[in-house]
Amino acid sequence: MTPAPASEHARALPRAGRGAAAALVLALAGSSALGQPLGIGQFPIGAQFVQKETAFGERYMVSAAHPLATEAGERMLRRGGSAVDAAIAVQLVLGLVEPHSSGIGGGAFLLYFDSKSGRVEAYDGRETAPSAVGPGLFLDTANKPMQFREALVGGRSVGVPGVFRLAEAAHRKHGRLPWAALFEPAIRLAENGYPIGHQLARWLAVDLMLKRDPEARALYFEEDGAAKPAGSIIRNPAYGRLLRDVARHGANRFYMGENAAAMVAEVRAHGTNPGNLSLEDLKNYSARLREPLCFPYRRFEICSMPPPSSGGIALAQMLGMLENTHFASAPPMSAEAVHLFAEASKLAFADRNRYVADTDFIFVPGGLTDRRYLAERSRDIGPAASGIAKPGNPPGVRLSRADDRSPELPSTSHLSVVDARGNAVSMTTSIETIFGAHLMVNGFILNNQLTDFSFVPEQDGAPVANRVEPRKRPRSSMSPVLVFERREDGSRGPLHLIAGSPGGSVIINFVAKVLVGKLDWQLPLKEALELPNFGSRNLGARGAVELERNRFPEDVAERLRAMGHEVVPLSIDSGVHAIERVCAATPVRGRRACVWAGAADPRRDGVALGR
């Protein structure tokens, strides 16, 4: 199957039905936005951008990081499938066509909204550390932290994959189509072939380590070792065979039997960097259903993931602190707005690195999101740069801890889905770094998620919350979000926005940027995704402000420097995939109607499709 060009997918609109909603779809299709962009024109669009139109649908919508994956999800929705059905179909195709970012050899976090009950569920499919690991996993023979590349490639960094157990648990509760039906698009593409996309080709060309794996070399490289270019047709029959087996017999065929044995052998037999994965680790893995982290922001309620992800806590902290500043009145994308945003993100990252880890092992203070605590923290945000931020003392702190030291380099993918019944999925999925551990088994890449643990287990006698421990889940920055309108009585209203992004630890700032773009600056969805990326991760000696390379006018950087900030270019691409509920008055008898608007980040290959 040959995909249509990204621009064709991006322009796709649902067939117009009857009534007010159809009239709204047609009206939106004739305009580039639902409102006036605020200052977008002053920011140059870089060559890496692919202009994409917003997609609109009366019934359903899916936005994901590759056209073929989006098509797979849309096909499930067209057949009457649920948002969970579509999300699983999307993930299985992403693992094939976007193997550098996510797949069945990795993990995921999934937020599910049930429109009938109004409940939000949080599914934790994060990888776990093998039972045989110890706190010194990433220390060398001199008891010093290993270099990241030393730790990355090979079996040492591989955690127990969680995607299939997450998918199985969510489908058992919320699936409508047969389990096997969700595998059909990915199996067909694996067996018949698919073209290499621009993102995959880009990473194949610069990654010098993947070709050392014999299976990956045979798939993605020419005989002379050169990476296959974009457009080359790839067939992955091993992936197709494995999917057929799991489709027929369930997730146990991934976690037990021949595939499990192959994973263990690949991890433990690595010549220079063997790992600890065992058959028992795979057999005993389970996904967790956790309580979502929900918090108010202005007239909205935002739900995200709790630990072991730090994303939900960091977003709650950043936005909670911004509410105590004059951020809402600062001109959008001005130096003043960037300054306030960056100062709030510095404070959130300082707390994150001190306190947040897997709550099955570590007590994480609930006071981190206490509104009085955030009001107190916001007093550290002044008119000038504050330098490096220190962690605070939130209510409920029990033990003295040391700061985390983990690299968290970018990869990952995100997908957003809403089905015809109004149920929704926001799912961020990852194998950690580009091409994970650079090990391929049965057509899929194994993760390197264990490098998300702190390489140093303690400092000056104080333990690091995110240290390595057996069966523990490494801390993540993945930040899938569901945003709801709040009624006057404070209760949860209609679903308003579904969003998330890849990007390593920068995910938190990417998602927060889209949230303020939508909720504070009231930008149309497309323009919110196109905004230049900015923020701070409290890095360097002064807690540098990061501005997306070549996307900001020099006067913004100059004004930030005048405030005392160190300004550094950010070259990591966001990959936000989002869906918004858009309501407006229509010409049809003056009725107010709502449709779904879907958008994909112009920095990556993704598209949105709806009907």
Coordinates of C-alpha atoms in Angstrom, one line a residue:
M1 CA 0.0 0.0 0.0
T2 CA 1.5 3.4 -1.0
P3 CA 0.5 6.2 1.3
A4 CA -0.7 9.6 -0.1
P5 CA 1.5 12.6 0.5
A6 CA 1.4 14.1 3.9
S7 CA -0.3 17.2 2.6
E8 CA -3.1 15.2 1.0
H9 CA -3.8 13.4 4.3
A10 CA -3.6 16.7 6.2
R11 CA -6.3 18.3 3.9
A12 CA -8.6 15.3 4.3
L13 CA -12.1 16.3 5.5
P14 CA -15.0 14.1 6.5
R15 CA -17.9 13.7 4.2
A16 CA -20.4 16.4 5.2
G17 CA -23.5 15.1 6.9
R18 CA -26.6 17.1 7.7
G19 CA -27.4 19.7 10.3
A20 CA -25.5 22.2 12.3
A21 CA -22.4 20.1 12.8
A22 CA -22.0 19.5 9.1
A23 CA -22.4 23.3 8.5
L24 CA -19.7 24.0 11.1
V25 CA -17.4 21.5 9.4
L26 CA -17.8 23.2 6.0
A27 CA -17.3 26.6 7.5
L28 CA -14.1 25.5 9.2
A29 CA -12.9 23.9 6.1
G30 CA -13.1 27.2 4.3
S31 CA -10.9 29.0 6.8
S32 CA -7.4 28.4 8.1
A33 CA -8.3 29.0 11.7
L34 CA -11.1 29.5 14.2
G35 CA -9.6 32.7 15.5
Q36 CA -6.9 35.3 14.8
P37 CA -3.4 34.0 15.4
L38 CA -1.5 36.1 18.0
G39 CA 1.8 37.2 16.6
I40 CA 2.5 34.0 14.6
G41 CA 3.6 35.8 11.5
Q42 CA 6.7 37.3 13.2
F43 CA 8.2 33.9 13.8
P44 CA 10.0 32.4 10.7
I45 CA 9.0 28.9 9.7
G46 CA 12.1 26.7 9.4
A47 CA 12.9 24.3 6.6
Q48 CA 12.0 21.4 8.9
F49 CA 8.4 22.4 8.9
V50 CA 5.7 20.7 6.8
Q51 CA 2.6 22.8 6.6
K52 CA -0.5 20.8 7.4
E53 CA -4.1 21.8 7.5
T54 CA -6.3 21.1 10.4
A55 CA -8.6 18.1 9.9
F56 CA -12.3 18.3 11.1
G57 CA -14.7 15.5 11.9
E58 CA -18.2 15.3 13.2
R59 CA -17.9 11.8 14.6
Y60 CA -14.3 10.9 15.4
M61 CA -10.7 11.9 15.0
V62 CA -7.2 10.4 15.2
S63 CA -3.8 12.2 15.1
A64 CA -0.6 10.2 15.1
A65 CA 3.1 10.5 14.0
H66 CA 2.9 8.7 10.6
P67 CA 0.2 8.8 7.9
L68 CA 0.1 4.9 7.7
A69 CA -0.5 4.7 11.5
T70 CA -3.2 7.4 11.4
E71 CA -4.9 5.5 8.6
A72 CA -4.8 2.3 10.6
G73 CA -6.5 4.1 13.6
E74 CA -9.1 5.7 11.3
R75 CA -9.9 2.4 9.8
M76 CA -10.8 0.9 13.2
L77 CA -13.0 3.9 14.0
R78 CA -14.7 3.6 10.7
R79 CA -15.6 0.0 11.6
G80 CA -17.2 1.1 14.8
G81 CA -14.1 0.5 17.0
S82 CA -13.4 2.3 20.2
A83 CA -10.7 4.9 20.9
V84 CA -8.7 2.0 22.6
D85 CA -9.1 -0.2 19.5
A86 CA -7.8 2.7 17.3
A87 CA -4.9 3.4 19.6
I88 CA -3.7 -0.2 19.6
A89 CA -3.9 -0.3 15.8
V90 CA -1.9 2.9 15.6
Q91 CA 0.8 1.7 18.0
L92 CA 1.3 -1.6 16.1
V93 CA 1.9 0.3 12.9
L94 CA 4.1 2.9 14.6
G95 CA 6.3 0.1 15.8
L96 CA 6.8 -0.9 12.2
V97 CA 7.2 2.4 10.4
E98 CA 8.6 4.5 13.2
P99 CA 10.9 2.0 14.9
H100 CA 13.3 4.7 16.1
S101 CA 10.7 6.1 18.4
S102 CA 8.3 3.5 19.9
G103 CA 7.1 0.0 19.5
I104 CA 6.2 -3.3 21.2
G105 CA 9.7 -3.5 22.6
G106 CA 9.0 -0.5 24.8
G107 CA 6.5 1.0 27.1
A108 CA 3.6 3.5 27.2
F109 CA 1.3 5.6 29.3
L110 CA -2.4 5.8 28.3
L111 CA -5.1 8.1 29.6
Y112 CA -8.6 7.0 28.8
F113 CA -11.8 9.1 29.1
D114 CA -15.1 7.2 29.3
S115 CA -17.8 9.6 28.0
K116 CA -20.7 7.7 29.6
S117 CA -19.3 7.7 33.1
G118 CA -17.2 10.8 32.9
R119 CA -14.2 8.9 34.4
V120 CA -10.6 9.2 33.5
E121 CA -8.3 6.1 33.8
A122 CA -4.5 6.0 33.7
Y123 CA -2.8 2.9 32.4
D124 CA 0.8 2.5 33.2
G125 CA 2.7 0.3 30.8
R126 CA 6.1 1.6 31.8
E127 CA 9.0 -0.9 31.6
T128 CA 10.4 -2.4 34.8
A129 CA 13.9 -3.2 35.8
P130 CA 14.8 -6.9 35.8
S131 CA 14.8 -8.6 39.2
A132 CA 18.6 -9.2 39.1
V133 CA 19.7 -5.6 38.8
G134 CA 21.3 -3.6 41.6
P135 CA 21.9 0.0 42.4
G136 CA 25.3 0.0 40.8
L137 CA 23.9 -1.0 37.3
F138 CA 25.4 2.1 35.7
L139 CA 28.5 2.4 37.7
D140 CA 31.9 1.4 36.3
T141 CA 34.6 -0.6 38.0
A142 CA 35.9 2.6 39.7
N143 CA 32.4 3.2 41.1
K144 CA 31.9 6.2 38.7
P145 CA 28.9 6.7 36.5
M146 CA 29.3 5.2 33.0
Q147 CA 29.2 7.3 29.9
F148 CA 25.7 7.4 28.4
R149 CA 26.7 5.7 25.2
E150 CA 28.5 2.9 27.1
A151 CA 25.3 2.2 29.0
L152 CA 22.9 2.7 26.1
V153 CA 23.9 0.1 23.5
G154 CA 23.4 -3.5 24.4
G155 CA 21.5 -5.5 27.0
R156 CA 22.4 -3.6 30.1
S157 CA 19.8 -0.8 29.4
V158 CA 16.8 -3.1 28.4
G159 CA 13.8 -3.1 30.7
V160 CA 10.8 -5.4 30.6
P161 CA 8.6 -4.1 27.8
G162 CA 5.1 -3.0 28.7
V163 CA 3.2 -2.1 25.6
F164 CA 1.4 -5.4 25.0
R165 CA 0.3 -5.8 28.6
L166 CA -1.1 -2.2 28.6
A167 CA -2.9 -2.8 25.3
E168 CA -4.3 -6.1 26.5
A169 CA -5.6 -4.5 29.8
A170 CA -7.2 -1.5 28.1
H171 CA -8.7 -3.6 25.3
R172 CA -10.2 -6.1 27.7
K173 CA -12.1 -3.2 29.4
H174 CA -12.8 -0.8 26.6
G175 CA -12.3 -2.6 23.3
R176 CA -15.2 -3.1 20.9
L177 CA -13.5 -4.8 17.9
P178 CA -12.0 -8.3 18.1
W179 CA -8.3 -8.2 19.4
A180 CA -7.1 -9.9 16.1
A181 CA -8.8 -7.2 14.0
L182 CA -6.5 -4.5 15.5
F183 CA -3.4 -6.2 14.1
E184 CA -4.6 -6.4 10.4
P185 CA -3.1 -3.1 9.2
A186 CA 0.3 -3.6 10.7
I187 CA 0.5 -7.3 9.5
R188 CA -0.4 -6.2 6.0
L189 CA 2.2 -3.5 5.9
A190 CA 4.9 -5.8 7.4
E191 CA 4.3 -8.5 4.9
N192 CA 3.6 -6.4 1.7
G193 CA 6.0 -3.5 2.5
Y194 CA 5.9 0.2 3.3
P195 CA 8.1 3.1 2.3
I196 CA 10.7 4.5 4.6
G197 CA 9.5 7.9 5.9
H198 CA 11.6 11.1 6.2
Q199 CA 12.0 10.9 10.0
L200 CA 13.2 7.2 9.8
A201 CA 15.5 8.0 6.9
R202 CA 17.0 10.9 8.8
W203 CA 17.9 8.9 11.8
L204 CA 19.2 5.9 9.8
A205 CA 21.6 8.2 8.1
V206 CA 23.1 9.6 11.2
D207 CA 23.0 6.6 13.6
L208 CA 26.2 4.7 13.3
M209 CA 25.4 1.9 15.8
L210 CA 22.2 0.3 14.6
K211 CA 23.9 -1.4 11.7
R212 CA 25.9 -3.4 14.1
D213 CA 22.8 -5.5 14.8
P214 CA 22.6 -8.1 12.1
E215 CA 18.7 -8.1 11.9
A216 CA 18.5 -4.3 11.7
R217 CA 21.4 -4.1 9.2
A218 CA 19.5 -6.5 6.8
L219 CA 16.3 -4.5 7.1
Y220 CA 17.5 -0.9 6.9
F221 CA 20.9 -0.8 5.2
E222 CA 22.4 -1.5 1.8
E223 CA 25.0 -4.2 1.3
D224 CA 27.7 -1.5 1.5
G225 CA 26.4 -0.3 4.9
A226 CA 24.7 2.8 3.6
A227 CA 21.3 3.6 5.1
K228 CA 18.4 3.1 2.8
P229 CA 16.9 6.4 1.7
A230 CA 13.4 7.8 2.2
G231 CA 10.9 6.0 -0.1
S232 CA 12.7 2.7 -0.1
I233 CA 10.2 -0.2 0.4
I234 CA 10.8 -2.2 3.5
R235 CA 9.3 -5.6 4.3
N236 CA 9.5 -7.0 7.8
P237 CA 8.1 -10.5 7.7
A238 CA 9.5 -11.4 11.2
Y239 CA 7.3 -8.6 12.7
G240 CA 4.4 -9.8 10.7
R241 CA 4.8 -13.4 12.0
L242 CA 5.0 -12.3 15.6
L243 CA 1.9 -10.1 15.3
R244 CA 0.0 -13.0 13.7
D245 CA 0.9 -15.1 16.7
V246 CA -0.1 -12.5 19.3
A247 CA -3.2 -11.7 17.3
R248 CA -4.3 -15.3 17.4
H249 CA -3.2 -16.3 20.9
G250 CA -2.9 -13.1 23.0
A251 CA -0.1 -11.1 24.7
N252 CA 1.2 -14.2 26.4
R253 CA 2.8 -15.2 23.1
F254 CA 5.0 -12.1 23.4
Y255 CA 5.9 -12.6 27.1
M256 CA 6.3 -16.3 27.1
G257 CA 7.6 -19.0 24.7
E258 CA 9.8 -18.5 21.7
N259 CA 9.7 -14.7 21.5
A260 CA 10.5 -14.3 25.2
A261 CA 13.4 -16.7 24.9
A262 CA 14.7 -14.7 21.9
M263 CA 14.5 -11.4 23.8
V264 CA 16.4 -12.9 26.8
A265 CA 19.0 -14.4 24.6
E266 CA 19.6 -11.1 22.7
V267 CA 19.9 -9.2 26.0
R268 CA 22.1 -11.6 28.0
A269 CA 24.4 -12.7 25.2
H270 CA 25.4 -9.2 24.1
G271 CA 29.2 -9.3 23.7
T272 CA 30.3 -6.1 25.4
N273 CA 27.3 -4.9 27.4
P274 CA 25.1 -7.8 28.5
G275 CA 21.9 -7.3 30.6
N276 CA 19.9 -9.0 33.2
L277 CA 16.5 -9.7 31.6
S278 CA 15.0 -13.1 32.4
L279 CA 12.1 -15.3 31.4
E280 CA 10.6 -14.8 34.8
D281 CA 10.8 -11.0 34.4
L282 CA 8.8 -11.2 31.2
K283 CA 6.3 -13.7 32.5
N284 CA 5.6 -11.7 35.7
Y285 CA 5.2 -8.2 34.1
S286 CA 1.8 -6.5 34.5
A287 CA 0.5 -3.1 33.5
R288 CA -0.9 -0.9 36.3
L289 CA -4.2 1.0 36.5
R290 CA -3.4 4.1 38.4
E291 CA -5.4 7.1 39.6
P292 CA -4.9 10.0 37.1
L293 CA -3.4 13.2 38.3
C294 CA -6.0 15.9 37.7
F295 CA -5.8 19.6 38.6
P296 CA -7.6 22.9 37.9
Y297 CA -6.1 25.6 35.6
R298 CA -8.2 28.7 35.1
R299 CA -11.6 27.5 33.8
F300 CA -10.3 24.1 32.9
E301 CA -9.4 20.8 34.5
I302 CA -6.3 19.0 33.2
C303 CA -5.6 15.3 33.7
S304 CA -2.2 13.7 33.1
M305 CA -0.2 10.7 34.4
P306 CA 0.9 10.3 38.0
P307 CA 4.3 8.7 38.9
P308 CA 6.3 7.0 37.7
S309 CA 5.9 9.7 35.1
S310 CA 6.9 13.2 36.3
G311 CA 4.9 14.8 33.6
G312 CA 1.6 15.3 35.4
I313 CA 3.3 16.7 38.6
A314 CA 5.5 19.1 36.6
L315 CA 2.6 20.4 34.5
A316 CA 0.5 20.9 37.6
Q317 CA 3.4 22.8 39.2
M318 CA 4.3 25.0 36.2
L319 CA 0.7 26.0 35.5
G320 CA -0.1 26.4 39.2
M321 CA 2.8 28.8 39.6
L322 CA 1.9 30.7 36.4
E323 CA -1.5 31.4 37.8
N324 CA 0.1 33.3 40.6
T325 CA 2.0 35.6 38.2
H326 CA 0.9 38.1 35.6
F327 CA 1.5 35.5 32.8
A328 CA -2.0 35.8 31.5
S329 CA -1.5 39.5 30.7
A330 CA 2.0 39.1 29.2
P331 CA 2.0 39.4 25.4
P332 CA 2.0 35.9 23.8
M333 CA 5.5 34.8 22.9
S334 CA 7.1 37.9 24.3
A335 CA 10.3 37.9 26.2
E336 CA 8.2 38.5 29.3
A337 CA 6.0 35.5 28.7
V338 CA 9.0 33.3 28.0
H339 CA 10.7 34.5 31.1
L340 CA 7.8 33.7 33.4
F341 CA 7.3 30.3 31.7
A342 CA 11.0 29.4 32.0
E343 CA 11.2 30.4 35.7
A344 CA 8.2 28.3 36.5
S345 CA 9.6 25.3 34.6
K346 CA 13.0 25.7 36.4
L347 CA 11.3 25.4 39.8
A348 CA 9.2 22.4 38.6
F349 CA 12.3 20.6 37.3
A350 CA 14.2 21.2 40.5
D351 CA 11.4 19.5 42.5
R352 CA 11.0 16.8 39.9
N353 CA 14.7 15.8 40.1
R354 CA 14.6 15.6 43.9
Y355 CA 11.3 14.0 44.7
V356 CA 9.6 12.1 41.8
A357 CA 10.0 8.4 41.1
D358 CA 8.0 5.1 41.1
T359 CA 5.5 5.4 43.9
D360 CA 5.5 1.6 44.3
F361 CA 9.0 2.0 45.8
I362 CA 9.3 5.7 46.8
F363 CA 7.0 8.0 48.8
V364 CA 6.3 11.1 46.5
P365 CA 5.0 14.0 48.6
G366 CA 1.4 14.9 47.5
G367 CA 2.2 18.4 48.6
L368 CA 4.2 19.0 45.4
T369 CA 0.9 20.0 43.8
D370 CA -0.6 21.7 46.8
R371 CA -1.9 25.1 45.7
R372 CA -0.5 26.9 48.8
Y373 CA 2.9 25.4 48.2
L374 CA 2.8 26.5 44.5
A375 CA 1.8 30.0 45.5
E376 CA 4.8 30.0 47.9
R377 CA 7.1 28.7 45.1
S378 CA 5.9 31.3 42.7
R379 CA 7.3 34.1 44.9
D380 CA 10.7 33.0 43.6
I381 CA 9.6 34.2 40.1
G382 CA 10.6 37.8 39.8
P383 CA 11.3 40.3 37.0
A384 CA 14.9 39.0 36.5
A385 CA 16.4 35.6 36.0
S386 CA 16.8 33.7 39.3
G387 CA 19.7 31.5 38.2
I388 CA 19.7 27.8 39.0
A389 CA 16.6 26.7 40.9
K390 CA 16.7 24.8 44.2
P391 CA 14.1 22.2 45.2
G392 CA 11.5 23.3 47.6
N393 CA 10.1 21.7 50.8
P394 CA 6.6 20.6 49.9
P395 CA 4.2 19.4 52.6
G396 CA 4.6 15.8 53.5
V397 CA 8.4 15.4 52.9
R398 CA 9.6 12.5 55.0
L399 CA 13.3 11.8 54.0
S400 CA 16.2 13.8 52.8
R401 CA 17.0 12.9 49.2
A402 CA 19.7 13.6 46.6
D403 CA 19.0 15.0 43.1
D404 CA 18.5 12.6 40.2
R405 CA 21.2 12.3 37.6
S406 CA 19.8 10.6 34.5
P407 CA 20.3 11.7 30.8
E408 CA 16.8 11.3 29.4
L409 CA 17.6 11.8 25.7
P410 CA 14.7 12.3 23.2
S411 CA 12.7 9.8 21.2
T412 CA 9.2 8.6 21.8
S413 CA 5.8 9.2 20.0
H414 CA 2.3 10.4 20.9
L415 CA -1.1 9.6 19.6
S416 CA -4.5 11.2 20.3
V417 CA -7.9 9.5 19.5
V418 CA -11.6 10.3 20.1
D419 CA -14.2 7.8 18.9
A420 CA -17.8 8.2 17.7
R421 CA -19.1 7.7 21.3
G422 CA -17.0 10.6 22.6
N423 CA -14.5 8.2 24.4
A424 CA -10.9 9.4 24.1
V425 CA -7.3 8.2 24.4
S426 CA -4.1 10.2 25.0
M427 CA -1.2 7.9 24.7
T428 CA 2.6 8.6 24.8
T429 CA 4.7 5.6 23.9
S430 CA 8.5 5.1 23.8
I431 CA 11.6 2.9 23.5
E432 CA 13.6 5.8 25.1
T433 CA 16.5 7.0 22.9
I434 CA 16.5 6.8 19.1
F435 CA 16.5 3.1 18.2
G436 CA 16.5 2.1 21.9
A437 CA 19.2 -0.3 22.9
H438 CA 20.0 -0.9 19.2
L439 CA 19.0 -4.5 19.5
M440 CA 16.4 -6.0 17.2
V441 CA 14.4 -9.2 17.9
N442 CA 11.7 -10.6 15.6
G443 CA 11.4 -7.4 13.7
F444 CA 11.1 -5.0 16.7
I445 CA 13.6 -2.8 18.6
L446 CA 14.3 -3.3 22.3
N447 CA 14.1 -0.3 24.6
N448 CA 16.9 1.3 26.6
Q449 CA 14.5 2.6 29.3
L450 CA 16.7 1.7 32.2
T451 CA 18.9 4.6 31.4
D452 CA 16.0 6.8 32.7
F453 CA 17.1 5.7 36.2
S454 CA 19.7 7.9 37.9
F455 CA 23.2 6.6 37.1
V456 CA 24.2 7.6 40.6
P457 CA 22.2 5.8 43.4
E458 CA 23.1 8.2 46.2
Q459 CA 25.0 11.3 47.0
D460 CA 26.6 12.3 50.3
G461 CA 24.8 9.5 51.9
A462 CA 21.3 10.6 50.7
P463 CA 19.5 8.2 48.4
V464 CA 18.3 9.3 45.0
A465 CA 14.5 8.6 44.6
N466 CA 15.0 7.5 41.0
R467 CA 17.8 5.1 41.7
V468 CA 17.8 1.6 40.1
E469 CA 16.0 -1.1 42.0
P470 CA 14.7 -4.6 41.0
R471 CA 11.2 -4.5 39.4
K472 CA 11.1 -0.7 39.7
R473 CA 9.8 1.5 36.9
P474 CA 12.2 4.3 35.8
R475 CA 10.9 7.9 36.1
S476 CA 9.5 9.3 32.9
S477 CA 8.7 12.7 31.5
M478 CA 5.9 11.5 29.3
S479 CA 2.9 13.8 29.6
P480 CA -0.3 12.7 27.9
V481 CA -3.1 15.1 28.8
L482 CA -6.9 15.3 28.6
V483 CA -8.3 18.8 29.2
F484 CA -11.9 19.4 30.3
E485 CA -14.0 22.5 30.6
R486 CA -15.0 23.2 34.2
R487 CA -18.6 24.1 35.1
E488 CA -19.5 27.0 37.4
D489 CA -19.8 24.6 40.3
G490 CA -16.2 23.3 39.7
S491 CA -17.3 19.9 38.4
R492 CA -15.9 18.3 35.2
G493 CA -17.5 19.5 32.0
P494 CA -17.1 18.4 28.4
L495 CA -13.8 17.1 27.0
H496 CA -12.0 20.1 25.4
L497 CA -8.5 18.9 24.3
I498 CA -6.4 15.8 23.9
A499 CA -2.6 16.2 23.5
G500 CA 0.9 15.0 24.2
S501 CA 4.4 14.9 22.6
P502 CA 7.7 13.1 22.3
G503 CA 11.0 14.8 23.3
G504 CA 12.6 13.2 26.4
S505 CA 12.6 15.5 29.4
V506 CA 11.6 18.4 27.1
I507 CA 8.2 16.8 26.7
I508 CA 7.0 18.7 29.7
N509 CA 7.8 22.1 28.2
F510 CA 6.4 21.0 24.8
V511 CA 3.0 20.1 26.3
A512 CA 2.9 23.1 28.6
K513 CA 3.6 25.4 25.6
V514 CA 0.6 23.9 23.8
L515 CA -1.6 24.2 26.9
V516 CA -0.8 27.9 27.4
G517 CA -1.1 28.5 23.7
K518 CA -4.7 27.1 23.7
L519 CA -5.9 27.9 27.2
D520 CA -4.3 31.3 27.8
W521 CA -3.6 32.7 24.4
Q522 CA -6.7 31.1 22.8
L523 CA -4.8 30.2 19.6
P524 CA -6.4 27.8 17.0
L525 CA -5.0 24.3 17.5
K526 CA -2.7 24.4 14.4
E527 CA -1.1 27.7 15.5
A528 CA -0.6 26.4 19.1
L529 CA 1.3 23.4 17.7
E530 CA 3.4 25.6 15.4
L531 CA 4.5 28.0 18.2
P532 CA 8.3 28.0 18.6
N533 CA 9.3 25.8 21.5
F534 CA 10.8 27.4 24.7
G535 CA 11.3 26.8 28.4
S536 CA 13.9 25.6 30.8
R537 CA 15.0 22.3 32.4
N538 CA 17.1 24.0 35.1
L539 CA 20.3 22.9 33.3
G540 CA 23.8 24.4 33.4
A541 CA 25.2 26.7 36.1
R542 CA 22.4 29.2 35.6
G543 CA 19.3 27.2 34.6
A544 CA 19.4 28.1 31.0
V545 CA 16.4 29.2 28.9
E546 CA 16.1 27.1 25.8
L547 CA 14.7 28.6 22.6
E548 CA 13.9 26.6 19.5
R549 CA 16.8 27.1 17.0
N550 CA 16.1 29.6 14.2
R551 CA 12.5 30.2 15.3
F552 CA 12.8 33.3 17.6
P553 CA 13.6 36.9 16.6
E554 CA 16.9 38.0 18.0
D555 CA 15.3 40.8 20.0
V556 CA 13.5 38.2 22.2
A557 CA 16.8 36.5 23.0
E558 CA 18.5 39.9 23.7
R559 CA 15.7 40.9 26.1
L560 CA 16.0 37.6 27.9
R561 CA 19.8 38.1 28.3
A562 CA 19.1 41.5 29.6
M563 CA 17.0 39.9 32.3
G564 CA 20.0 37.8 33.3
H565 CA 19.2 34.6 31.4
E566 CA 21.6 32.3 29.7
V567 CA 19.9 31.6 26.4
V568 CA 20.8 28.4 24.5
P569 CA 19.4 27.0 21.2
L570 CA 17.1 24.0 21.4
S571 CA 17.4 21.5 18.5
I572 CA 15.0 18.8 19.8
D573 CA 11.8 18.6 17.7
S574 CA 8.5 18.4 19.4
G575 CA 5.9 15.9 18.0
V576 CA 2.6 17.1 19.4
H577 CA -0.5 15.3 18.2
A578 CA -3.7 16.9 19.4
I579 CA -7.5 16.9 19.1
E580 CA -9.8 19.8 20.1
R581 CA -13.5 20.0 20.6
V582 CA -14.6 23.1 18.7
C583 CA -18.0 24.7 19.2
A584 CA -19.5 27.6 17.4
A585 CA -22.8 29.1 16.2
T586 CA -23.8 27.9 12.7
P587 CA -26.1 29.2 10.0
V588 CA -28.4 26.3 10.5
R589 CA -31.3 27.7 12.5
G590 CA -28.8 29.6 14.7
R591 CA -27.8 26.4 16.5
R592 CA -24.6 25.9 18.3
A593 CA -22.7 22.8 17.1
C594 CA -19.4 21.1 18.0
V595 CA -17.0 19.1 15.9
W596 CA -13.5 17.6 16.4
A597 CA -10.5 19.4 15.1
G598 CA -7.3 17.4 14.7
A599 CA -3.7 18.6 14.1
A600 CA -0.2 17.2 13.9
D601 CA 3.1 18.9 14.7
P602 CA 4.7 20.3 11.5
R603 CA 8.1 19.2 12.7
R604 CA 7.4 15.5 12.2
D605 CA 5.7 13.1 9.7
G606 CA 2.3 12.9 11.4
V607 CA -1.2 13.7 10.2
A608 CA -4.7 13.9 11.6
L609 CA -7.8 12.2 10.0
G610 CA -11.4 12.4 11.0
R611 CA -14.9 11.9 9.7

